[in-house]
Short mmCIF file of C-alpha atoms in Angstrom, two decimals:
data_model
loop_
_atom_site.label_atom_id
_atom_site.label_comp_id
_atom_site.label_asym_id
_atom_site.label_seq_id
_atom_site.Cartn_x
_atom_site.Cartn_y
_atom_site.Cartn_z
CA UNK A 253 -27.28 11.38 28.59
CA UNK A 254 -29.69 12.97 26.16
CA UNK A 255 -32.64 11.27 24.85
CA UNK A 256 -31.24 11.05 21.37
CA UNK A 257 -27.91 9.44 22.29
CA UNK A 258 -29.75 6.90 23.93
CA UNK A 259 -31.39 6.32 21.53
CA UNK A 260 -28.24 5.87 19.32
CA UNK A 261 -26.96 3.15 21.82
CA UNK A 262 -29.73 1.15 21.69
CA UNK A 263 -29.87 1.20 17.99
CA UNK A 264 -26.03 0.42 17.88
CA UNK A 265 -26.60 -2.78 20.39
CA UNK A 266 -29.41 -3.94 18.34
CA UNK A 267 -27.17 -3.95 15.07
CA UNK A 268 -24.41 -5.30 16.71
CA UNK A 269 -26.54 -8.20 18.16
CA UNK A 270 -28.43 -8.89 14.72
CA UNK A 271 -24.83 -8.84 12.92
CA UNK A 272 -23.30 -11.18 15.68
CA UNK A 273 -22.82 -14.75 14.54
CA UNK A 274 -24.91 -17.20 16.09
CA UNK A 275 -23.35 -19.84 18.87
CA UNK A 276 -21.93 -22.85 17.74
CA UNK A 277 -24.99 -25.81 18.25
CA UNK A 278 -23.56 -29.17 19.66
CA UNK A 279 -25.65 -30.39 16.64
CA UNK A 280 -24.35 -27.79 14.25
CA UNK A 281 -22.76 -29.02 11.40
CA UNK A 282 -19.10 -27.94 10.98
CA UNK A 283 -18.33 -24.75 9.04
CA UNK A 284 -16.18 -25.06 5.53
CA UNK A 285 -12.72 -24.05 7.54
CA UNK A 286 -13.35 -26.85 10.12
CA UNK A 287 -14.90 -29.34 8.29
CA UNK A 288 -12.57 -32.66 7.31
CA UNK A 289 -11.13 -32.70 3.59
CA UNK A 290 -11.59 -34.31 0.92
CA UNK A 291 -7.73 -35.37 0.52
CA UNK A 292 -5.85 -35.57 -2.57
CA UNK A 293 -6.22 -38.13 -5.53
CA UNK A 294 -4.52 -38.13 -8.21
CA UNK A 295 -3.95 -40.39 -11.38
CA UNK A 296 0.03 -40.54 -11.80
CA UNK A 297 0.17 -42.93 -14.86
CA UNK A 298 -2.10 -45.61 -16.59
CA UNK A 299 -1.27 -48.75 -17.76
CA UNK A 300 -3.07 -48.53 -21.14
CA UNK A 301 -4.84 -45.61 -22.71
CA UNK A 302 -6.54 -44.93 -25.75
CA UNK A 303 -5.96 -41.62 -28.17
CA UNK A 304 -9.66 -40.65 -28.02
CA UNK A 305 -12.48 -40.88 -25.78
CA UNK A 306 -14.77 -38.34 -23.53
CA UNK A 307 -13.64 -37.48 -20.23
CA UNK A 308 -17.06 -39.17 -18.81
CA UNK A 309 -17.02 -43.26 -18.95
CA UNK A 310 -20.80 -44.15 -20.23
CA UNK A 311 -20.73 -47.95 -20.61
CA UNK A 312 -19.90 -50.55 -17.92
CA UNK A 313 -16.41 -51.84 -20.31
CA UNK A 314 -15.35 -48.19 -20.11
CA UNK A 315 -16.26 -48.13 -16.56
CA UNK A 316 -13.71 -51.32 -15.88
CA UNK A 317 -11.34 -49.68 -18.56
CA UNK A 318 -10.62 -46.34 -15.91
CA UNK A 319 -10.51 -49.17 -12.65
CA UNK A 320 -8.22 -51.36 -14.39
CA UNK A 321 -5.87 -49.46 -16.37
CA UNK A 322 -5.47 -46.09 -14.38
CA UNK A 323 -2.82 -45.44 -11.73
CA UNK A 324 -3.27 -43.23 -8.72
CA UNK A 325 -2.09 -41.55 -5.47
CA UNK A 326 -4.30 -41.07 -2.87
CA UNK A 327 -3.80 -39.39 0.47
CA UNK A 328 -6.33 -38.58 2.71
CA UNK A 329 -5.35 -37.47 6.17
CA UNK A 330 -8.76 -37.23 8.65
CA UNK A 331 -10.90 -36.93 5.47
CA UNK A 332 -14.54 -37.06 5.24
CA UNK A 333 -15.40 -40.16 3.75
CA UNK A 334 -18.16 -39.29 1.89
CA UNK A 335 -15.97 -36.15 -0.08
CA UNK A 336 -13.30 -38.33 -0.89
CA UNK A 337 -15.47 -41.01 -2.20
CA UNK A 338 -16.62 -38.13 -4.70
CA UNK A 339 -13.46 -37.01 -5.57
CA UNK A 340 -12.60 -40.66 -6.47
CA UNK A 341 -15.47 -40.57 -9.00
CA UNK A 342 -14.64 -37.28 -10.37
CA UNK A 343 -11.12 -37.87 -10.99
CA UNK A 344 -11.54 -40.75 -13.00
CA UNK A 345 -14.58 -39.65 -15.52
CA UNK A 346 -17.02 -40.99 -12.92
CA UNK A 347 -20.98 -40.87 -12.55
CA UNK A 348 -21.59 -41.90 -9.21
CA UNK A 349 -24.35 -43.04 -6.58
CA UNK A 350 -23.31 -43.30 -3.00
CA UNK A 351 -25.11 -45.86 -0.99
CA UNK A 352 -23.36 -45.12 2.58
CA UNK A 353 -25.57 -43.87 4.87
CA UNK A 354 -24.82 -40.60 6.80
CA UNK A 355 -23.74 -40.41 10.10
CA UNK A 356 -27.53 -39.17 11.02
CA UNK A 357 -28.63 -42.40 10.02
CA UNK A 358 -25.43 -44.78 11.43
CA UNK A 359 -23.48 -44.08 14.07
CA UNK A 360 -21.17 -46.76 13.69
CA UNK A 361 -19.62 -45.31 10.16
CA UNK A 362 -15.84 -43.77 10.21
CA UNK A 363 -16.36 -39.69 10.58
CA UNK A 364 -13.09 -39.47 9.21
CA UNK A 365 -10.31 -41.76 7.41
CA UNK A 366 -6.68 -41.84 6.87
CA UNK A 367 -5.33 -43.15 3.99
CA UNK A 368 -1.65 -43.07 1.78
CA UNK A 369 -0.65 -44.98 -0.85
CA UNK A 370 1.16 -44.56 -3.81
CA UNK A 371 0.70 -45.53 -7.65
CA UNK A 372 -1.70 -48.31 -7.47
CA UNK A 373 -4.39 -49.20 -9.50
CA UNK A 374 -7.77 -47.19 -8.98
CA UNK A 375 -9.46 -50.87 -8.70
CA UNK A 376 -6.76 -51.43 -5.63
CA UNK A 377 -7.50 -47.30 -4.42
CA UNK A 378 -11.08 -48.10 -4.57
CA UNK A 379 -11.20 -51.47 -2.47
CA UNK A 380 -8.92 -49.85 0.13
CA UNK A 381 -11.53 -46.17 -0.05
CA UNK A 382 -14.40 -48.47 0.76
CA UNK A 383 -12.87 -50.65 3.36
CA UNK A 384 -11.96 -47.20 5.22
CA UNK A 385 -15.48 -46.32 4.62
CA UNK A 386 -17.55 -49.35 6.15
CA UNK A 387 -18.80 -49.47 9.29
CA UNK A 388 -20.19 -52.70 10.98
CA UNK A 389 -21.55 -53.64 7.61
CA UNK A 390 -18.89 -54.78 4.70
CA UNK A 391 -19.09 -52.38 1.99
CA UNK A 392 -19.39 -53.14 -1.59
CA UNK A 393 -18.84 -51.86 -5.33
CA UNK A 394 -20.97 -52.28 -8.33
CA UNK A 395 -21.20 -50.96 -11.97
CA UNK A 396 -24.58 -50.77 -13.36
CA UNK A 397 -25.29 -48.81 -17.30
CA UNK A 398 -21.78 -47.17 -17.02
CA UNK A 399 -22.31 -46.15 -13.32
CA UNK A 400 -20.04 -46.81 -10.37
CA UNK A 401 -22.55 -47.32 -7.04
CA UNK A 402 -20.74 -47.91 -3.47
CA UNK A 403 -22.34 -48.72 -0.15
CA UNK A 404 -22.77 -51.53 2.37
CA UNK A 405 -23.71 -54.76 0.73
CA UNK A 406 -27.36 -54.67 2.26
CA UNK A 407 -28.08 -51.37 0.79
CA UNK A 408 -26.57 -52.28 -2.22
CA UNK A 409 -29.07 -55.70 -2.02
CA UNK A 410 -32.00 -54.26 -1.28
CA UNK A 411 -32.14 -50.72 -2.97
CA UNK A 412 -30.54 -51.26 -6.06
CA UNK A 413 -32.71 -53.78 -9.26
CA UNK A 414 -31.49 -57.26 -9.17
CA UNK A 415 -30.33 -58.45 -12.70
CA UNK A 416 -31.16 -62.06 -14.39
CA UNK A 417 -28.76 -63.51 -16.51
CA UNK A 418 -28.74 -66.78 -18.02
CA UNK A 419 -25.14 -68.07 -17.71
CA UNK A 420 -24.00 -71.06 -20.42
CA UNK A 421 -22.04 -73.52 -18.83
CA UNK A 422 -22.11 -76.45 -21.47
CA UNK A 423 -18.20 -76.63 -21.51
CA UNK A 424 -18.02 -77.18 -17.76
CA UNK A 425 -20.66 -79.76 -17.02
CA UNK A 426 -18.10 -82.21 -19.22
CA UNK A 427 -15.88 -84.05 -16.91
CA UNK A 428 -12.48 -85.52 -18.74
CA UNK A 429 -12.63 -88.72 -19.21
CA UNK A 430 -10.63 -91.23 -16.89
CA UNK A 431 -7.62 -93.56 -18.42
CA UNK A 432 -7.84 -96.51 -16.75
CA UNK A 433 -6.45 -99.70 -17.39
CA UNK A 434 -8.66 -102.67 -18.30
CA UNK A 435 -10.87 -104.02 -15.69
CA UNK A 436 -8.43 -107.40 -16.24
CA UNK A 437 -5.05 -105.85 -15.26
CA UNK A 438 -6.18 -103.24 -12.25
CA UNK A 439 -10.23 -103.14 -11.39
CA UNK A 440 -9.98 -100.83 -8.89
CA UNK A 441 -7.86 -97.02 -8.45
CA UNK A 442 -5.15 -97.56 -5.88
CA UNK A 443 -8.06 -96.17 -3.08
CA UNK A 444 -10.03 -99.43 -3.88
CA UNK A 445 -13.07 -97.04 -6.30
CA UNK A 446 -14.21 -97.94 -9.10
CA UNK A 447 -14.43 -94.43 -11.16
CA UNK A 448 -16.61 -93.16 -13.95
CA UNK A 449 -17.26 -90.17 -15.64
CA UNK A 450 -20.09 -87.91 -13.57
CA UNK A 451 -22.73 -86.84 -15.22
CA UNK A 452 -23.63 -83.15 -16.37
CA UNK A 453 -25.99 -82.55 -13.38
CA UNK A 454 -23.96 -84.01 -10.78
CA UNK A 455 -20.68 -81.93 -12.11
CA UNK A 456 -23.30 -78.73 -12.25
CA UNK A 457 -24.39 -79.30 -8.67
CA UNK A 458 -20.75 -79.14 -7.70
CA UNK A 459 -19.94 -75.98 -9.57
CA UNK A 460 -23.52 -74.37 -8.30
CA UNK A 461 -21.84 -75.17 -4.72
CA UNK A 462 -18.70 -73.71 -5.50
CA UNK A 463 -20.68 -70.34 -6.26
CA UNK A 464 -22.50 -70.37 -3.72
CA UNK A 465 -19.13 -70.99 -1.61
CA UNK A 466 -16.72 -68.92 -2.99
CA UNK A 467 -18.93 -65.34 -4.20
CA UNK A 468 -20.42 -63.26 -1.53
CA UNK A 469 -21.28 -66.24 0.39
CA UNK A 470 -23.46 -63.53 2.58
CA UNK A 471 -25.70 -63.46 -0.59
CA UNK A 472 -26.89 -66.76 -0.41
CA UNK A 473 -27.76 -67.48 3.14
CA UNK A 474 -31.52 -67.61 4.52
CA UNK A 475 -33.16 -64.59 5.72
CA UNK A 476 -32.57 -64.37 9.39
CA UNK A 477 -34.83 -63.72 12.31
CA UNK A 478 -33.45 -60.44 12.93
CA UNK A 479 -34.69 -59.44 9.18
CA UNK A 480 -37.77 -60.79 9.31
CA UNK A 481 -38.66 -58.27 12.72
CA UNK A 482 -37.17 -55.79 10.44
CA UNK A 483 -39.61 -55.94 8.24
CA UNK A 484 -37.44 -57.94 5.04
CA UNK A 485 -39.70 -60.24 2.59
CA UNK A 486 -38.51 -64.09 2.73
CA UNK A 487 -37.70 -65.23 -0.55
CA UNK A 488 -38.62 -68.71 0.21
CA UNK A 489 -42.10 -70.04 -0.49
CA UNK A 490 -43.27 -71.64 2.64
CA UNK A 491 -44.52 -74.53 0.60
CA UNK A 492 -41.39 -75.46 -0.29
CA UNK A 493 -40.32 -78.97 1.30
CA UNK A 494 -36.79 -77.82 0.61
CA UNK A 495 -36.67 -74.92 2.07
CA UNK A 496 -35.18 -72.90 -0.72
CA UNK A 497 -31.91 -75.20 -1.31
CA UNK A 498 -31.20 -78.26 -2.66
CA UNK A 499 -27.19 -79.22 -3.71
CA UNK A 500 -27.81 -82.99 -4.20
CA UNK A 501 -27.84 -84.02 -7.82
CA UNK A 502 -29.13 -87.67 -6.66
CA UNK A 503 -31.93 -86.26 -4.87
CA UNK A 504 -35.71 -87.02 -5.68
CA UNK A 505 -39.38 -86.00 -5.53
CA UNK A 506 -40.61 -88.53 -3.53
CA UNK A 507 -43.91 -87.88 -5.20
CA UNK A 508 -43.33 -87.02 -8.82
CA UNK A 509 -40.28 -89.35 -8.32
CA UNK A 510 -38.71 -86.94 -10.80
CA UNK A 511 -35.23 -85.31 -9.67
CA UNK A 512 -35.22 -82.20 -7.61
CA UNK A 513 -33.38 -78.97 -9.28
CA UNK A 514 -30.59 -78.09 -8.42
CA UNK A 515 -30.67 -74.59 -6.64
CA UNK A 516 -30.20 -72.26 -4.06
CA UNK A 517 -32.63 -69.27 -2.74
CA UNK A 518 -31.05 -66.96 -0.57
CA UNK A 519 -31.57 -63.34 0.90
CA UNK A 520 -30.28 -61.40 -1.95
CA UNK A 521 -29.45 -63.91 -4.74
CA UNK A 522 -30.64 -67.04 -6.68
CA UNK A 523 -29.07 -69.34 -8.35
CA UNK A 524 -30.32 -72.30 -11.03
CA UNK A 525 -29.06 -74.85 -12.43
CA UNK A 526 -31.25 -75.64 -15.80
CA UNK A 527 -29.84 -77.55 -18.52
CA UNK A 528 -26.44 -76.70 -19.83
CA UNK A 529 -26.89 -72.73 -17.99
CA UNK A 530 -26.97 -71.50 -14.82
CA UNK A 531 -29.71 -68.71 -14.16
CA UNK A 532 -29.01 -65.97 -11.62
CA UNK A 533 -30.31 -63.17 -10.26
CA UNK A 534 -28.66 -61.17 -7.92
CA UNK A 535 -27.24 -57.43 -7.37
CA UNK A 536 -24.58 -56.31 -10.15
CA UNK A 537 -22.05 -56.62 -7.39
CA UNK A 538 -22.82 -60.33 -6.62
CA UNK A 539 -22.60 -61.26 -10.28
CA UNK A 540 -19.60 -59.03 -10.84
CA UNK A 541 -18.02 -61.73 -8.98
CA UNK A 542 -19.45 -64.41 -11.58
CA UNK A 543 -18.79 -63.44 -14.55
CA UNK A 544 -16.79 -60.08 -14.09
CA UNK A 545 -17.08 -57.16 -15.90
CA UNK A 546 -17.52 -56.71 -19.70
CA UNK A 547 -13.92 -55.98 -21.09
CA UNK A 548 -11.86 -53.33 -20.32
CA UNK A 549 -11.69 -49.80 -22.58
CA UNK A 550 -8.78 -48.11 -22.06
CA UNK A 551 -9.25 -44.54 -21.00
CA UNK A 552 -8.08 -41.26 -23.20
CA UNK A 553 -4.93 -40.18 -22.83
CA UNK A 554 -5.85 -36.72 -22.03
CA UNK A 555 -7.21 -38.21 -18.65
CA UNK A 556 -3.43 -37.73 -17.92
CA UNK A 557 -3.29 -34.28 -18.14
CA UNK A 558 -5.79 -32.66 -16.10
CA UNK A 559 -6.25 -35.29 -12.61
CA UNK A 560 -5.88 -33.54 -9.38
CA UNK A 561 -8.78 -33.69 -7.20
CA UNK A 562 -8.55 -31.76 -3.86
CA UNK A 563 -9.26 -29.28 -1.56
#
C-alpha cells in the first residue's frame, strides 16, 4: 500500500467516524420519531357560540365561555402528558402555564397516558387530562387574567399569588323564620326543643364550616410536620391561643370577654367571617370553587372550523 492511499484510508475513517451518529445515552432524551405523541383533540361541536370574537380567550368569562360551551374528542394513546396538555390549550384559544413538574424533578408522574372519549365538554376533557396527568399529588385547574394554569394543587398553592376577595353574604346569615303554634297549644317541637331563629353569626359560623368542609378541604388544614422540615412558612401566629381556627359562634375571649371571630387559617387558604361578608384569600383554584367563575362568553363560531390539534 502506498503512502498516499494510506493516507486516503485514514482520512476516510476519520470522516466516517465524525459523521457517525453518536450512541444512544441511557439518559438521552428520546429522538422526535420515538418520542410519545401528543394525541389528537379536537372540538366536534359547541353548545353555544358567538358570531365574533378572536381566536385567543383574554378575560377569565371568555376563558369559562371555551370550557363550558365547547365540545371535543380527545384520544391520546401512550401520549406525553405534558404535549397533550398543550395541545388542549391551543385548540381551544388557550394561553397557558403548566405547573407539572418534569419527570427530572418527580418520578412518580405518568410518562405516558391513554385516554378516549368522545364529544364531551372541554371542562369534562380537561378534568379527565389532569387526572391522567397527576402523580401522587391531586392535580388542579385555575384561571387567573384570562389564563388557564394546571399543576398539582401544592404548586398551584405555593407558586401562584393568592387572591382576597370580600364575599357578601347578607342574604344567607337570615334564617326563615319558624311557624310555631302558641306556646299555649304545643310549647315544645315534637323532639321536646324549644326553637328560635339563630342569629347571623351563629348561621355564618355554620356556612364558614360548610366551606371549609365541602371546597378543597386540603386547603384548610394546618401545616404539617413534614412541611415545616421542608422548609414551608406556618401561617399561624404562635401567639394565637386558638391556634388558627375557631368555628364556635358562642365562643369568648376570656379576657376581653368579647366574642372570638369566626375563622379558619390553614396552609394555603383563609377564611373570615366579618359582618355580613366572608373574606378569603386563597389560590384562584380554591375560590373557583366558592364563587365560580365570572359568566360564561360563548366562543366564535369560526373556532369550529379550524380545531385539529395533533401530531
Amino acid at each position: 500500500m502506498t503512502p498516499n492511499s494510506i493516507s486516503a484510508t485514514v482520512v476516510a475513517a476519520v470522516a466516517a467516524w465524525a459523521l457517525a451518529p453518536a450512541p444512544a445515552r441511557a439518559n438521552d432524551p428520546p429522538s422526535k420519531a420515538n418520542a410519545p405523541s401528543t394525541g389528537s383533540i379536537r372540538i366536534v361541536g359547541a353548545d353555544r357560540t358567538s358570531p365574533t370574537g378572536g381566536r385567543w380567550a383574554e378575560t377569565d368569562a371568555e376563558v369559562h365561555g371555551r370550557l363550558a360551551f365547547l365540545r371535543l374528542d380527545l384520544f391520546c394513546d401512550g401520549s406525553d402528558p405534558r404535549r397533550a396538555r398543550r395541545a388542549f390549550a391551543d385548540t381551544l384559544g388557550l394561553n397557558f402555564i403548566d405547573h407539572f413538574p418534569r419527570l427530572s424533578q418527580d418520578a412518580a408522574i405518568p410518562t405516558e397516558i391513554s385516554l378516549s372519549v368522545r364529544n364531551v365538554t372541554a371542562s369534562e376533557a380537561l378534568e379527565l387530562l389532569i387526572d391522567a396527568s397527576s402523580g401522587t399529588q391531586r392535580g388542579a385547574w385555575q384561571v387567573r387574567d384570562g389564563i388557564l394554569e394546571m399543576g398539582p394543587r401544592p404548586t398551584l398553592a405555593r407558586r401562584t399569588r393568592p387572591i382576597t376577595r370580600v364575599i357578601d353574604v347578607t342574604d344567607q346569615l337570615l334564617e326563615a323564620p319558624y311557624f310555631m303554634p302558641s306556646p299555649e297549644e304545643n310549647p315544645l317541637t315534637p323532639d321536646g326543643v324549644t326553637r328560635s331563629r339563630r342569629s347571623p353569626r351563629e348561621v355564618g359560623a355554620d356556612l364558614v364550616e360548610s366551606i371549609v368542609n365541602t371546597v378543597d378541604p386540603d386547603a384548610w388544614h394546618p401545616v404539617t410536620e413534614a412541611e415545616l422540615a421542608d422548609g414551608v412558612v406556618d401561617p399561624v401566629d404562635p401567639r394565637d391561643p386558638h391556634r388558627g381556627r375557631n368555628l364556635n359562634p358562642k365562643a369568648i375571649d376570656p379576657i376581653t370577654r368579647n366574642p372570638i371571630p369566626i375563622y379558619v387559617q390553614g396552609r394555603w387558604a383563609t377564611i373570615r367571617l366579618k359582618s355580613k361578608a366572608i373574606v378569603v384569600r386563597a389560590p384562584a383554584f380554591v375560590l373557583m370553587g366558592i364563587e365560580g367563575l365570572p359568566k360564561p362568553v360563548p366562543p366564535p363560531a369560526s373556532m369550529l372550523e379550524v380545531s385539529d390539534a395533533s401530531d
